[in-house]
Short mmCIF file of C-alpha atoms in Angstrom, two decimals:
data_model
loop_
_atom_site.label_atom_id
_atom_site.label_comp_id
_atom_site.label_asym_id
_atom_site.label_seq_id
_atom_site.Cartn_x
_atom_site.Cartn_y
_atom_site.Cartn_z
CA MET A 1 49.91 66.60 -45.63
CA GLN A 2 49.81 64.23 -42.90
CA PHE A 3 47.03 63.06 -40.38
CA PRO A 4 46.93 60.85 -37.57
CA ILE A 5 45.11 58.84 -35.41
CA GLU A 6 44.99 60.42 -31.88
CA TRP A 7 41.84 58.39 -30.63
CA THR A 8 39.85 55.66 -30.60
CA TRP A 9 36.17 55.76 -32.32
CA ASP A 10 34.49 57.31 -28.68
CA ARG A 11 36.90 59.97 -28.59
CA GLN A 12 39.60 58.59 -25.96
CA PRO A 13 43.44 59.80 -26.39
CA LEU A 14 45.56 57.19 -27.94
CA ALA A 15 49.06 56.35 -26.11
CA PRO A 16 51.90 57.50 -28.35
CA ALA A 17 52.45 53.76 -29.18
CA ASP A 18 49.46 53.15 -30.18
CA GLN A 19 49.20 56.02 -32.82
CA LEU A 20 48.71 55.40 -36.35
CA HIS A 21 50.59 58.54 -38.59
CA TRP A 22 49.59 58.60 -42.65
CA THR A 23 51.86 60.55 -44.95
CA LEU A 24 50.23 62.19 -48.18
CA THR A 25 52.11 62.79 -51.21
CA TRP A 26 51.36 64.41 -54.14
CA THR A 27 52.89 64.06 -57.63
CA PRO A 28 52.07 64.11 -61.30
CA GLU A 29 50.30 61.15 -61.85
CA PHE A 30 49.66 59.24 -58.64
CA LEU A 31 49.08 60.23 -54.81
CA GLU A 32 52.08 58.30 -52.75
CA VAL A 33 50.19 56.97 -49.19
CA ASP A 34 51.93 55.89 -46.54
CA VAL A 35 50.93 54.34 -43.28
CA GLU A 36 52.82 53.46 -40.03
CA ALA A 37 51.77 52.18 -37.05
CA ARG A 38 51.45 49.94 -34.04
CA TYR A 39 52.11 46.13 -35.08
CA TYR A 40 49.66 43.81 -32.82
CA ALA A 41 50.12 41.19 -34.33
CA ASP A 42 46.92 39.89 -35.53
CA PRO A 43 46.99 36.80 -37.58
CA PRO A 44 46.94 37.60 -41.42
CA PRO A 45 44.05 36.98 -43.99
CA ILE A 46 44.75 33.32 -45.26
CA ALA A 47 44.72 34.86 -48.85
CA ALA A 48 47.88 35.70 -50.54
CA PRO A 49 49.23 39.15 -50.17
CA GLY A 50 47.65 42.06 -52.64
CA SER A 51 44.04 42.42 -52.45
CA CYS A 52 41.43 40.27 -49.98
CA GLU A 53 38.02 40.90 -49.96
CA GLY A 54 36.70 41.37 -46.16
CA LEU A 55 40.32 42.76 -45.17
CA TRP A 56 38.58 45.02 -42.77
CA GLU A 57 38.21 41.73 -40.51
CA PHE A 58 41.43 42.00 -39.72
CA GLU A 59 44.07 44.45 -38.85
CA VAL A 60 44.09 47.05 -41.09
CA ALA A 61 44.08 50.62 -41.31
CA GLU A 62 42.25 52.54 -43.79
CA LEU A 63 42.14 55.80 -45.87
CA PHE A 64 39.09 57.58 -46.64
CA LEU A 65 38.81 60.07 -49.55
CA VAL A 66 35.40 61.57 -50.82
CA GLY A 67 33.90 63.41 -53.60
CA PRO A 68 30.68 65.25 -54.29
CA GLY A 69 27.55 63.04 -53.64
CA HIS A 70 28.61 60.64 -51.36
CA ARG A 71 31.00 59.18 -54.21
CA TYR A 72 33.82 58.31 -52.29
CA LEU A 73 37.53 56.02 -52.03
CA GLU A 74 37.92 53.84 -49.33
CA LEU A 75 41.56 52.41 -49.65
CA GLU A 76 42.76 49.66 -47.13
CA LEU A 77 45.99 48.69 -46.54
CA GLY A 78 47.35 45.56 -44.06
CA PRO A 79 51.07 45.02 -42.38
CA HIS A 80 50.97 42.01 -44.45
CA GLY A 81 51.06 43.36 -48.15
CA HIS A 82 46.85 42.84 -47.81
CA HIS A 83 45.30 45.80 -49.18
CA LEU A 84 41.95 46.69 -50.44
CA LEU A 85 40.50 49.20 -52.79
CA LEU A 86 36.86 50.12 -53.47
CA HIS A 87 34.77 52.90 -54.90
CA LEU A 88 31.53 53.59 -53.51
CA GLU A 89 28.72 55.57 -55.10
CA GLY A 90 26.34 56.88 -51.65
CA ILE A 91 26.91 54.82 -48.45
CA ARG A 92 28.06 51.28 -48.51
CA ARG A 93 27.22 50.91 -51.85
CA ARG A 94 30.27 49.48 -53.55
CA VAL A 95 30.75 50.05 -57.32
CA ALA A 96 33.91 48.48 -58.34
CA VAL A 97 37.12 47.05 -56.63
CA VAL A 98 40.61 48.08 -57.65
CA GLU A 99 42.32 44.62 -58.10
CA ASN A 100 45.68 46.17 -58.87
CA VAL A 101 47.10 48.73 -56.36
CA ASP A 102 51.20 49.15 -55.58
CA TYR A 103 51.51 47.95 -52.20
CA ARG A 104 54.45 47.13 -50.00
CA ALA A 105 53.73 46.27 -46.43
CA THR A 106 57.28 45.90 -43.87
CA ILE A 107 56.53 44.29 -40.33
CA LEU A 108 60.01 46.16 -38.26
CA GLY A 109 59.78 44.87 -34.70
CA ASP A 110 55.98 46.65 -32.90
CA ARG A 111 55.72 48.89 -35.40
CA TRP A 112 54.69 48.15 -39.48
CA ARG A 113 55.09 50.76 -42.66
CA GLY A 114 53.18 50.54 -45.78
CA SER A 115 52.89 51.87 -48.40
CA ALA A 116 50.58 52.36 -51.74
CA ARG A 117 50.56 54.83 -54.90
CA LEU A 118 47.36 54.97 -56.65
CA PRO A 119 46.78 57.15 -60.14
CA ARG A 120 45.58 60.13 -59.70
CA ALA A 121 43.03 59.23 -62.47
CA ILE A 122 40.98 56.71 -59.57
CA LEU A 123 40.65 60.01 -56.97
CA PRO A 124 37.23 61.33 -56.28
CA ASP A 125 37.82 64.89 -58.16
CA PRO A 126 37.39 67.52 -56.52
CA ILE A 127 38.22 65.28 -53.03
CA VAL A 128 35.59 67.27 -50.60
CA ALA A 129 35.83 65.30 -47.13
CA TYR A 130 38.39 63.18 -45.45
CA ASN A 131 38.60 60.27 -42.49
CA THR A 132 41.17 57.57 -41.50
CA PHE A 133 40.72 54.30 -39.37
CA ALA A 134 42.37 51.68 -38.20
CA ILE A 135 41.08 48.50 -36.68
CA HIS A 136 42.67 45.50 -34.22
CA GLY A 137 42.56 42.66 -32.24
CA SER A 138 40.13 40.66 -30.54
CA PRO A 139 37.99 42.04 -28.93
CA ARG A 140 37.86 44.54 -31.92
CA VAL A 141 39.70 47.96 -31.24
CA TYR A 142 38.24 50.85 -33.95
CA LEU A 143 40.57 54.09 -34.20
CA ALA A 144 39.93 57.48 -36.09
CA HIS A 145 41.70 60.46 -36.50
CA HIS A 146 38.63 62.47 -36.22
CA PRO A 147 35.73 60.72 -34.28
CA VAL A 148 32.47 60.39 -36.09
CA GLY A 149 30.00 59.84 -32.89
CA GLY A 150 27.34 57.15 -33.01
CA GLU A 151 26.28 54.28 -31.25
CA ARG A 152 29.14 52.14 -32.21
CA PRO A 153 32.31 52.12 -34.81
CA ASP A 154 30.44 53.35 -38.41
CA PHE A 155 33.73 54.02 -41.08
CA HIS A 156 30.82 54.78 -43.53
CA ARG A 157 29.81 58.34 -42.02
CA VAL A 158 31.02 60.32 -44.78
CA ASP A 159 28.86 63.21 -43.91
CA ASP A 160 30.47 63.74 -40.20
CA PHE A 161 34.11 62.96 -41.81
CA VAL A 162 36.94 66.09 -42.04
CA PRO A 163 36.34 68.82 -44.87
CA TRP A 164 39.01 68.58 -46.87
CA PRO A 165 42.04 71.50 -46.53
CA GLU A 166 40.71 74.31 -49.26
CA ASN A 167 44.61 75.48 -49.85
CA THR A 168 45.67 72.21 -50.77
CA VAL A 169 47.54 71.52 -54.13
CA PHE A 170 47.84 68.71 -55.51
#
């Protein structure tokens, strides 16, 4: 499954060089998540690579997988090896942080790639909707696979996300 990010949060098209590309690959035990994006050279978090609270304040790509009843998973990946994986029940109501995520990132010139491996047991079941986003720069630039509208960027408008493809085999 592939999900490009081709828009700003307010529906402005992105130049091809600024687009991000998400790839989701299902295995019997895992969801393999890959992101490939332009590297904007924003300063990295002060924390060592690994789980990083507040990663959304830095250069980041985000994947949201939504289950029934506004239960959803938010995965944030950064170019310097930082990640944040949250379980939420209700809009913005965090119930758990998954600290140990198998994640690797590499910076290759003006692009970066990140790869995470998520156990299927932690995913919403069933997945009913999804969206992907990215943030970088100062002032902040907000990008979206599926812009959700509104007065300002809001990545938690899960009722406006993309319905999960019905015939997805995973």
